[in-house]
Every structure is written in structure tokens, then in C-alpha cells.
Coordinates of C-alpha atoms in Angstrom, one line a residue:
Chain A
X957 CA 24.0 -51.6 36.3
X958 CA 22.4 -48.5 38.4
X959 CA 19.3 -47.0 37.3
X960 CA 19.8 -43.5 35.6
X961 CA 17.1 -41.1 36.9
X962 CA 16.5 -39.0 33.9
X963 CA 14.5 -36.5 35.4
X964 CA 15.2 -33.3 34.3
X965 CA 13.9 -29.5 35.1
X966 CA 12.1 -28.3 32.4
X967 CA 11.9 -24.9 31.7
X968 CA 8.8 -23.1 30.5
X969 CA 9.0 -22.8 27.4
X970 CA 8.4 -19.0 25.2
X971 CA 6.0 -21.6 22.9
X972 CA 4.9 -17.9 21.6
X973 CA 7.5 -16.9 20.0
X974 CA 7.8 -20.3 18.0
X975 CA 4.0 -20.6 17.1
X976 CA 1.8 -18.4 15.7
X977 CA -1.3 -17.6 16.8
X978 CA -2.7 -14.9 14.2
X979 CA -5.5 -15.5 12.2
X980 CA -5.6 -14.8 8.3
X981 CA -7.3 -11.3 8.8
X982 CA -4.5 -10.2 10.7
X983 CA -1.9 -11.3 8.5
X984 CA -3.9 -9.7 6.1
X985 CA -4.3 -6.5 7.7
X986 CA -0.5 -6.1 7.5
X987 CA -0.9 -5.8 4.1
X988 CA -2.7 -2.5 4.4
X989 CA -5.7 -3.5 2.1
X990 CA -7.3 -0.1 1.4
X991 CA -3.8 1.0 0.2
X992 CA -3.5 -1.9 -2.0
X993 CA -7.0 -1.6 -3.4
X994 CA -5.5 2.0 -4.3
X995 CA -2.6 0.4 -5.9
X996 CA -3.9 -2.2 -8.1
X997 CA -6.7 0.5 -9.2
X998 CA -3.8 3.4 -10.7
X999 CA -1.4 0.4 -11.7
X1000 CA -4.5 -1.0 -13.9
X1001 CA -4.6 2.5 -15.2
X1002 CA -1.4 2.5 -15.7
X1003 CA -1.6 -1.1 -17.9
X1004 CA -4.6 -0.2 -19.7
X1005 CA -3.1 2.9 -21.2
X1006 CA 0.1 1.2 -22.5
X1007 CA 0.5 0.3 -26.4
X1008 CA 0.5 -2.7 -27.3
X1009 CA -1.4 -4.5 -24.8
X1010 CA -1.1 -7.4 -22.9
X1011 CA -2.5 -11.1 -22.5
X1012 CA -5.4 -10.6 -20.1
X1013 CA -4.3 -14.0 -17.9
X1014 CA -0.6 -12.3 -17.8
X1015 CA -1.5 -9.1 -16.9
X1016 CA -4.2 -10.3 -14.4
X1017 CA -1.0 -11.9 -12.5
X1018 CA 0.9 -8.7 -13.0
X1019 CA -1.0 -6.6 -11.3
X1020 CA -1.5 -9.5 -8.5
X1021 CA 2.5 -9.4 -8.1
X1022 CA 2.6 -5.5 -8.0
X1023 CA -0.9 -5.3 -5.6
X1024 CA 1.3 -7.8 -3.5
X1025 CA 4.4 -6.0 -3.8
X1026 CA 3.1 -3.0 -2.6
X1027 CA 0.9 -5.5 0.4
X1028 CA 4.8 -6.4 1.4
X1029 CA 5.9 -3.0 2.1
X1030 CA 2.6 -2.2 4.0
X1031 CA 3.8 -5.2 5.9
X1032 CA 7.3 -4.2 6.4
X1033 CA 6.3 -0.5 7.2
X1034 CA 4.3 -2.3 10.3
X1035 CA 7.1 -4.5 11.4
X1036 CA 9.6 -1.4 11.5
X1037 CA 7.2 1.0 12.3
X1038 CA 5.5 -1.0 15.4
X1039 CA 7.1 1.3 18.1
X1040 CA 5.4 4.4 16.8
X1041 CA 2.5 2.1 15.7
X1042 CA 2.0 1.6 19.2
X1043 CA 1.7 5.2 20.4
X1044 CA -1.1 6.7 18.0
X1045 CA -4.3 6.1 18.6
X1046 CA -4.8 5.8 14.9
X1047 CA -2.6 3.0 14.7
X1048 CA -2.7 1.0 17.8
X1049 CA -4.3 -1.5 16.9
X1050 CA -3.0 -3.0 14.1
X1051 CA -1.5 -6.3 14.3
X1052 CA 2.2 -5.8 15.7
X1053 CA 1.6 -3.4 18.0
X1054 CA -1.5 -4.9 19.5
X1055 CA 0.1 -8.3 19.9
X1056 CA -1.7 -10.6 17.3
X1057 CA 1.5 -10.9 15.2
X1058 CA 5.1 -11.2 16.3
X1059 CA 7.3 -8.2 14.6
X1060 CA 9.7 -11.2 13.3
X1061 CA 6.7 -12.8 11.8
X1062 CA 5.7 -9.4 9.6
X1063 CA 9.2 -9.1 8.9
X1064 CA 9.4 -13.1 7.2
X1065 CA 6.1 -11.9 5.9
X1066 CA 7.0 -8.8 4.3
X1067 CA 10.9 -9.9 3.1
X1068 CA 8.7 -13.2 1.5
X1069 CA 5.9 -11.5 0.1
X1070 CA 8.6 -8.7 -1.3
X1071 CA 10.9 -11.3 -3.0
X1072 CA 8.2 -13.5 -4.2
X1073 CA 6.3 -10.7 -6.0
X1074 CA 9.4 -9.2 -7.6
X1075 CA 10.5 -12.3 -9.0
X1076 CA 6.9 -13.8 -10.2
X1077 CA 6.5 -10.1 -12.3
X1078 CA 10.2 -10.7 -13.9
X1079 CA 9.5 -14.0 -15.2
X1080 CA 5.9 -13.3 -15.9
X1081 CA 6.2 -9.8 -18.0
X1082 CA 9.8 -8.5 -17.5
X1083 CA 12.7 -7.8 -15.5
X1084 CA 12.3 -3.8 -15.7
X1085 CA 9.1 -4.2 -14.5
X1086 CA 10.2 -6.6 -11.7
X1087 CA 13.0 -3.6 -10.8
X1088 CA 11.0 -1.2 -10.6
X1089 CA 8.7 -2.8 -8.3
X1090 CA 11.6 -4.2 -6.2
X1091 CA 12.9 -0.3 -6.3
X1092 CA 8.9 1.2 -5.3
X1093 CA 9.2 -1.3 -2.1
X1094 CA 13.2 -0.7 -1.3
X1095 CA 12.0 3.7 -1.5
X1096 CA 9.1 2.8 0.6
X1097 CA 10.8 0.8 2.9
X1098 CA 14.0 2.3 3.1
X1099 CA 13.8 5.8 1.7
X1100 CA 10.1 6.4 3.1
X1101 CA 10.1 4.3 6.6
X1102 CA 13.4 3.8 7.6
X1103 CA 14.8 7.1 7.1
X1104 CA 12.7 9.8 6.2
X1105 CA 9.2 9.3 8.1
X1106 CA 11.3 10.3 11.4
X1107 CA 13.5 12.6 10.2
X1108 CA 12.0 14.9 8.4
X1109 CA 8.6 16.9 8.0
X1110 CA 9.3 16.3 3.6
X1111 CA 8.9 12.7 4.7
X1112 CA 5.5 12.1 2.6
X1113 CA 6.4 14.6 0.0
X1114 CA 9.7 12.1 -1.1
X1115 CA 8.8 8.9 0.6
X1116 CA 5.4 9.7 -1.6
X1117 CA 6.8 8.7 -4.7
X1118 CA 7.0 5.1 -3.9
X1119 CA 2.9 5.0 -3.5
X1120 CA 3.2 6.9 -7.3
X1121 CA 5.2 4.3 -8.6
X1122 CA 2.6 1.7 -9.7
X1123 CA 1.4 2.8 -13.2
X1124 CA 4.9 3.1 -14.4
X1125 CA 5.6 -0.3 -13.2
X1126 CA 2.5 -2.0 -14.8
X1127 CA 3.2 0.1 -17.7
X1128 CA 6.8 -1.5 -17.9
X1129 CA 4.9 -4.8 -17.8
X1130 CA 3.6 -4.4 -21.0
X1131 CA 6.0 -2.4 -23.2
X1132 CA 8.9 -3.4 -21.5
X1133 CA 10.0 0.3 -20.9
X1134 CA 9.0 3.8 -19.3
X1135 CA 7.4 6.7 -21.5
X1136 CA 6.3 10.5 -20.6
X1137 CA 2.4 9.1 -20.2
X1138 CA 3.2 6.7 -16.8
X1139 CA 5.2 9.6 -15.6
X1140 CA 2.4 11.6 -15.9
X1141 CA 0.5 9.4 -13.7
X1142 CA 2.9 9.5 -11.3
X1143 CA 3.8 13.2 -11.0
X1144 CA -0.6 13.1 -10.3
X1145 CA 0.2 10.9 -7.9
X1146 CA 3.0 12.8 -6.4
X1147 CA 1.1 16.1 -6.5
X1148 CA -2.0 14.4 -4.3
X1149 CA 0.0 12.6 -1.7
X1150 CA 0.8 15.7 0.0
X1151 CA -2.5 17.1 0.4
X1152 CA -4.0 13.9 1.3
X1153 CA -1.4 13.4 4.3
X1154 CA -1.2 17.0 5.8
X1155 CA -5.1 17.1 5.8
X1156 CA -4.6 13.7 8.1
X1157 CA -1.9 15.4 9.7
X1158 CA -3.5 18.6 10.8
X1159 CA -6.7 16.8 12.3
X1160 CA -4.0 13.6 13.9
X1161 CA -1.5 15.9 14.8
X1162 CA -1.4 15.0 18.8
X1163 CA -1.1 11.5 17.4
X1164 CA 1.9 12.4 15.7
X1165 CA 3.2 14.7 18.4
X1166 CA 2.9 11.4 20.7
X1167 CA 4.7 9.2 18.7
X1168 CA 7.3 12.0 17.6
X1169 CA 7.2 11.7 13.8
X1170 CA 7.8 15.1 12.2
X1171 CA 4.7 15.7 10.3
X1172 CA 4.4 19.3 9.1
X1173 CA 1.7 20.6 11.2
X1174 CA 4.1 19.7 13.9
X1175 CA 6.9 21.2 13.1
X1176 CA 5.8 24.1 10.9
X1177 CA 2.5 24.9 12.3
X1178 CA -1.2 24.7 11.1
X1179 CA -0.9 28.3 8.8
X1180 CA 2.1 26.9 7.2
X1181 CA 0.7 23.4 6.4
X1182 CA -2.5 24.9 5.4
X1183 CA -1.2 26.9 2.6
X1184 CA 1.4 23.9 1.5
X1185 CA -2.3 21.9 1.1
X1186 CA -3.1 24.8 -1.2
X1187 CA -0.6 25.1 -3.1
X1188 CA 0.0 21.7 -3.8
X1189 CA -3.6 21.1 -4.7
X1190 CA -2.9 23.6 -7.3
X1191 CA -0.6 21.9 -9.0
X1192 CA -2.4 18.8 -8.8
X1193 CA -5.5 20.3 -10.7
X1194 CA -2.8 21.5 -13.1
X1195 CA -0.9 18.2 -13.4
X1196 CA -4.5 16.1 -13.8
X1197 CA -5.2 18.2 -16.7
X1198 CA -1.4 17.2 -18.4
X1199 CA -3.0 13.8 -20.3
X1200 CA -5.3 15.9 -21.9
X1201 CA -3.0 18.7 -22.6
X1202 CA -0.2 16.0 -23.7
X1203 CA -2.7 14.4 -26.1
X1204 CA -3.1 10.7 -24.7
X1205 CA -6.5 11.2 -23.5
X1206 CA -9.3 13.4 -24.9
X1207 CA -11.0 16.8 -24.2
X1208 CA -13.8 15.1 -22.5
X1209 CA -11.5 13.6 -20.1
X1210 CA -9.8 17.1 -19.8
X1211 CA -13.4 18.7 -18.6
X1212 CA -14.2 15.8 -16.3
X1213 CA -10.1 16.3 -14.5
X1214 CA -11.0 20.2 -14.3
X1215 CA -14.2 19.8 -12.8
X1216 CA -12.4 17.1 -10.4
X1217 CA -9.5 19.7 -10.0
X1218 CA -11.6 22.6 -8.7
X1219 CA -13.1 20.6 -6.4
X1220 CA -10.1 19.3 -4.8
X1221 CA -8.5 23.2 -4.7
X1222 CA -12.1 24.6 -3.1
X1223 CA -11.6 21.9 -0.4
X1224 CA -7.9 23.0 0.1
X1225 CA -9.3 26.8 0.7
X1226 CA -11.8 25.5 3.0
X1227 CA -9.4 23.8 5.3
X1228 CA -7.5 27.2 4.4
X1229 CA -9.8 29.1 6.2
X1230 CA -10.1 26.7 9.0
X1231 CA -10.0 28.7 12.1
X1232 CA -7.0 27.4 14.7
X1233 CA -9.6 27.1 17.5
X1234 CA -11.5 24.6 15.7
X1235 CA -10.4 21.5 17.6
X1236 CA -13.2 19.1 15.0
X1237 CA -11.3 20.5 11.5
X1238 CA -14.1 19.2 9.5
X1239 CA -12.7 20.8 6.4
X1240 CA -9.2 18.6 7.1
X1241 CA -11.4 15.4 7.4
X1242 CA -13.5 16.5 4.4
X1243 CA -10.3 17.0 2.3
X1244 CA -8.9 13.7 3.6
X1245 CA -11.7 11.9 2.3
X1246 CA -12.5 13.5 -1.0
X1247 CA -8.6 13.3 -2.3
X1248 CA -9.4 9.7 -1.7
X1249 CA -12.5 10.0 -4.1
X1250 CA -10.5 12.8 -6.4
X1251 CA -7.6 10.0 -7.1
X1252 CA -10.2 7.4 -8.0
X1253 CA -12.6 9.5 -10.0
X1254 CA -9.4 10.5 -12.2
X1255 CA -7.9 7.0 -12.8
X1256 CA -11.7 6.1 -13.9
X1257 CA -12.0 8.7 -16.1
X1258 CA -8.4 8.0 -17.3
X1259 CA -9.9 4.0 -18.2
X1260 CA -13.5 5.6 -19.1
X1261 CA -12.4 8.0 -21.6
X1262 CA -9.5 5.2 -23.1
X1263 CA -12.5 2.9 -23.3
X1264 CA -14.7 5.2 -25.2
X1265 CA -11.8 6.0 -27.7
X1266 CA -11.6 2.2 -28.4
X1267 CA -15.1 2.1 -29.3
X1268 CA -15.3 5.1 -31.3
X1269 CA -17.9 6.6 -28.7
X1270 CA -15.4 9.7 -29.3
X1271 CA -12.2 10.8 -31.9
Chain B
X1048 CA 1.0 -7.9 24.8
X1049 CA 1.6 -11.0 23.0
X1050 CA -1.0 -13.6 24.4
X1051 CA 0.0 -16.5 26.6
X1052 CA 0.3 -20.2 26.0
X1053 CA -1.0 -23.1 28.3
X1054 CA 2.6 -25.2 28.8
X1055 CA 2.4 -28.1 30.6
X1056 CA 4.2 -31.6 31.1
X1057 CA 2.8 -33.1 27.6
X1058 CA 3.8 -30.0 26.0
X1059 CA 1.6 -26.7 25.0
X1060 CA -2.2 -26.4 25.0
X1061 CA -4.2 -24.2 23.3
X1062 CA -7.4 -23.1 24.0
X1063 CA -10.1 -23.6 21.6
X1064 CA -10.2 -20.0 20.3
X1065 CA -6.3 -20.3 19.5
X1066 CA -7.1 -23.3 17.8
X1067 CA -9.4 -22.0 16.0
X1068 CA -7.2 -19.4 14.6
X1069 CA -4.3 -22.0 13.9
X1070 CA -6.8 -24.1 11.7
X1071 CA -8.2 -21.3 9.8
X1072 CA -4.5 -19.9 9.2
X1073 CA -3.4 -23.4 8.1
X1074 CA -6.1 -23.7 5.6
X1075 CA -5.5 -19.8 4.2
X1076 CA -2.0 -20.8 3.7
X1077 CA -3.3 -24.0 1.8
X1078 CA -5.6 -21.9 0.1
X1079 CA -2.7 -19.8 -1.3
X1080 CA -0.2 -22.8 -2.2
X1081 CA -3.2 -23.8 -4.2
X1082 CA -3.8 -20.7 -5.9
X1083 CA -0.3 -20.3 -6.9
X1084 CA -0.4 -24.0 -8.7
X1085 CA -3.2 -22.9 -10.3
X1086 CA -1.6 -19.5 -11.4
X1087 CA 2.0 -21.0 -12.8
X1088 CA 0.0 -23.5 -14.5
X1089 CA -2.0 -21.3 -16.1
X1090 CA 0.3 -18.2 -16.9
X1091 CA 2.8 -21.5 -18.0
X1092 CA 0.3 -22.8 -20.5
X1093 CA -0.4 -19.3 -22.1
X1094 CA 3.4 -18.2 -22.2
X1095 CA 3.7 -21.8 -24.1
X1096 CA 1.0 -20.6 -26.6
X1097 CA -0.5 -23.2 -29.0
X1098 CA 0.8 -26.4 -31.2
X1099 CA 3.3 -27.4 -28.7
X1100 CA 2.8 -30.8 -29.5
X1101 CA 4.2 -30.0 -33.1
X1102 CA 7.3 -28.1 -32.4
X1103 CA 10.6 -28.9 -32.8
X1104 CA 12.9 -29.3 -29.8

């Protein structure tokens, strides 16, 4: 019988795209962690405020599956978004872009995470709340990123009301249901999200110009944008002041979401004022920065002033 | 720039730093599978509530 000579050519072999050589942190990072923090912080709000309550264990795990839903549309925003990702100094290095993570494995990631989380929240609490988490990451995904961010300058005014979507969802944990009070927390939500991304706009708007998204500085201009911030930090004052008004928190809390409300429209007027040879825009990073603070301050007042009405600290 | 791998005739081999990160990724991903036990078991034994034991089928 004749010797076979089995040698063969082997081929090198693209091991990188069949093993993974992230590290937790990065996977992590694709969750967008300061986002989430944001998240779990307005849906607990959101759960807190509900009648009825809920089993502390159970509700623990439901804002884990909504904080993770939101983590998997962070994740699938940076696998479809990893092109313009790539372009803006802002957002180079995050982990698709700079090479840590293969887009296919934040995609798995995302798609797991998304499916996982919706499904753990319906057989945990309900299946309204599960929808209406699985419809918050579909509008952020698919609305928001997929559609909108690149086609039009309105992108973070509509795609916005996926990132106000948690309080009603871990509202709908509890009760089961949606009621005026979430909504009111999400219309607050709505109202800021504009402010908060047009001050990042104005002061990253070569970043944007690079990567060719259509923010509103832009495409409108810095005068136009400025005034938008303005106006729409208006109405937020006005719409932070609606749970008092509506009667589901108390006057104190009322004061304390004025006080918060002023502050956030004098910042507007100061980046108003900004003068279109000022290449720092201090006012713009200033604004950026304390809508952050004005969004958290309100949700704390929000649980401090529900807290003091359960322990008779006030009628 | 996705990083490159060592392959040779006994297959691929990493350097220390990537397996470093491989080991550390492994144990976050047993860290999780843990945590989720943990949470079914216990979100299971409070949906379950008391006297289980004593109930009829």
C-alpha cells in the first residue's frame, strides 16, 4: 500500500475574528455606564412614585433588567454607530471603533443583552412593562440610531424620547399600567434632552461636521440653536414644576424644581449670549454639565419630597 | 485596528497581556452566570411566597 503524504498548506488563519480578545471593561464600556447610572436613577423615581408598591427583591431585579435594557441599546448604538464613532474625537475611542471589540461581537452583545432583559422584566413584574422596555430599545435603536441620528437635525429631539422612557416602564412594573404621573416624568425628560445635546453640539460641532451627523448647530447655525436651548429650557422649568402643580408631590418640592428651573434657564441665556468668536463656549460646557446635575437634583427631590410625605415630615 | 494574533504550526498564541484579558473575561462571564442563579433563585423563592410545603397541587 503507498504512503499517503498528508501534508497540507495551511492557511493563516483570521483567529481574530473567532476569538475575543476584549477585556470586561470594554465590554462594559459598550454599555454606556454614565447613561445607565442615569437610567436606573429616573426609572427608580419612576418605581418609587407608583401606588401600590413593590417587593423590594422584585423590584431590585426590575430595575437591573431595565438599567440593562437600556446598557443593550448603548451597545447596539456602538455596533451601528462605529463608522461615525470612528471619526469624532469624542468618540474614537470606544471599543468598536478603536479595535478592542469586533462590531459582530457588540451586535451578539447588544441583540443578547436586549432579549434577555425584556424577557427577565415580563416574567419578573409584567409583560407591559417588558414591552415597553423592548419598545424604549427598538425607538433608540431604530427610530433614534438607525434613522433619525443621520438624517435629521430633530434627531435628539424624537430619538430623545427613548432615554425618557424609563420611569414609565418601572412604573408599569409595579401597577401593571401607565398613568399621567410617569408621563410627567417623561415629558421632563423630553424637555431636557434637547438642551443638554445642543449645548454638546455647539461646543463638538466640528466633531459632528467630521462625522456628518446633522446636529443643529450644523445645519441651522449657532443663533438658531442657541435660542432653541432657550426656549426649551423654558419649558423644562415649566414642565418640572407640573408634579407639584398636578398634586403628586408637594409645594416644597415645587420651590426646590423652581429654584432648579431658573437655574437651568439662566444657563440657557448665558450660552445665549455667547459671542460666535468664542472658540472655548464655556457657557455650552457649563450648560452641558449642569443639566446633568438639574436632571438628578429633580428626580432626588422627586424621591426626597415622596419620602418626607411617608413619614409625615410634611401633609 | 483589530490587534493581531501569533499563528503558528500548533495553532494560535497569545501573548501574556491577551491572555490576561481572556482569563479575566472568562471569570466576568462566570461571575454573571453566577449572579443570575443567584437572582432566579431568589426572585423564584419570593414569587413562591410562604407555606409552600402545605399547598395543594
Amino acid at each position: 500500500m503507498a504512503s499517503v503524504d498528508i501534508t497540507t498548506s495551511i492557511e493563516p488563519v483570521h483567529a481574530g475574528e473567532a476569538i475575543s480578545l476584549a477585556a470586561p471593561a470594554d465590554y462594559f464600556a459598550l454599555l454606556k455606564p454614565r447613561v445607565m447610572s442615569l437610567v436606573v436613577f429616573t426609572a427608580l423615581t419612576g418605581m418609587v412614585l407608583a401606588p401600590g408598591g413593590i417587593h423590594p427583591v422584585i423590584g431590585f431585579v426590575a430595575l437591573l433588567a431595565i438599567a440593562v435594557g437600556a446598557g443593550a441599546s448603548g451597545a447596539l448604538n456602538m455596533w451601528y454607530d462605529a463608522d461615525i464613532d470612528a471619526r469624532m474625537a469624542r468618540t474614537r475611542e470606544r471599543p468598536v471603533p478603536a479595535g478592542r471589540v469586533a462590531p459582530g461581537e457588540a451586535l451578539a452583545f447588544g441583540l443578547i443583552l436586549s432579549a434577555g432583559s425584556v424577557v427577565v422584566l415580563g416574567l419578573f413584574t409584567n409583560w407591559v412593562a417588558a414591552a415597553l422596555l423592548a419598545f424604549t430599545i427598538f425607538f433608540y435603536v431604530v427610530i433614534y440610531t438607525m434613522w433619525l441620528k443621520r438624517r435629521t437635525p430633530q434627531n435628539i429631539v424624537i430619538g430623545g424620547a427613548a432615554g425618557a422612557l424609563p420611569p414609565v416602564v418601572a412604573w408599569a412594573a409595579v401597577t401593571g399600567g401607565v398613568s399621567v404621573e410617569p408621563l410627567v416624568l417623561v415629558l421632563i425628560i423630553f424637555l431636557w434632552t434637547p438642551p443638554h445635546f445642543w449645548a454638546l453640539a455647539l461646543f463638538r460641532s466640528e466633531d459632528y461636521a467630521r462625522a456628518g451627523v446633522p446636529m443643529l448647530p450644523n445645519v441651522a447655525g449657532a443663533a438658531a440653536t442657541k435660542r432653541q436651548i432657550v426656549l426649551y429650557s423654558v419649558l423644562l422649568a415649566v414642565a418640572g414644576l407640573l408634579p407639584a402643580v398636578l398634586g403628586f408631590s408637594s409645594v416644597w418640592y415645587g420651590i426646590g424644581a423652581a429654584v432648579l428651573g431658573l437655574g437651568v434657564v439662566l444657563d440657557a441665556r448665558w450660552v445665549l449670549r455667547m459671542r460666535d468668536d468664542d472658540l472655548k463656549m464655556a457657557p455650552a460646557r457649563r450648560l452641558f454639565g449642569s443639566s446633568i446635575l438639574y436632571l438628578f437634583l429633580i428626580f432626588a427631590l422627586l424621591l426626597i419630597d415622596r419620602a418626607a410625605l411617608a413619614v409625615g415630615l410634611i401633609g | 485596528m483589530r490587534e493581531a494574533l501569533a499563528v503558528t504550526e500548533d495553532g494560535v498564541r497569545l501573548t501574556e497581556e491577551q491572555r490576561r484579558r481572556r482569563r479575566s473575561l472568562s471569570i466576568a462571564i462566570a461571575l454573571v452566570l453566577a449572579a443570575l442563579v443567584v437572582i432566579f433563585y431568589v426572585v423564584t423563592i419570593v414569587k413562591l411566597g410562604g407555606n409552600v410545603a402545605s399547598r395543594s397541587f
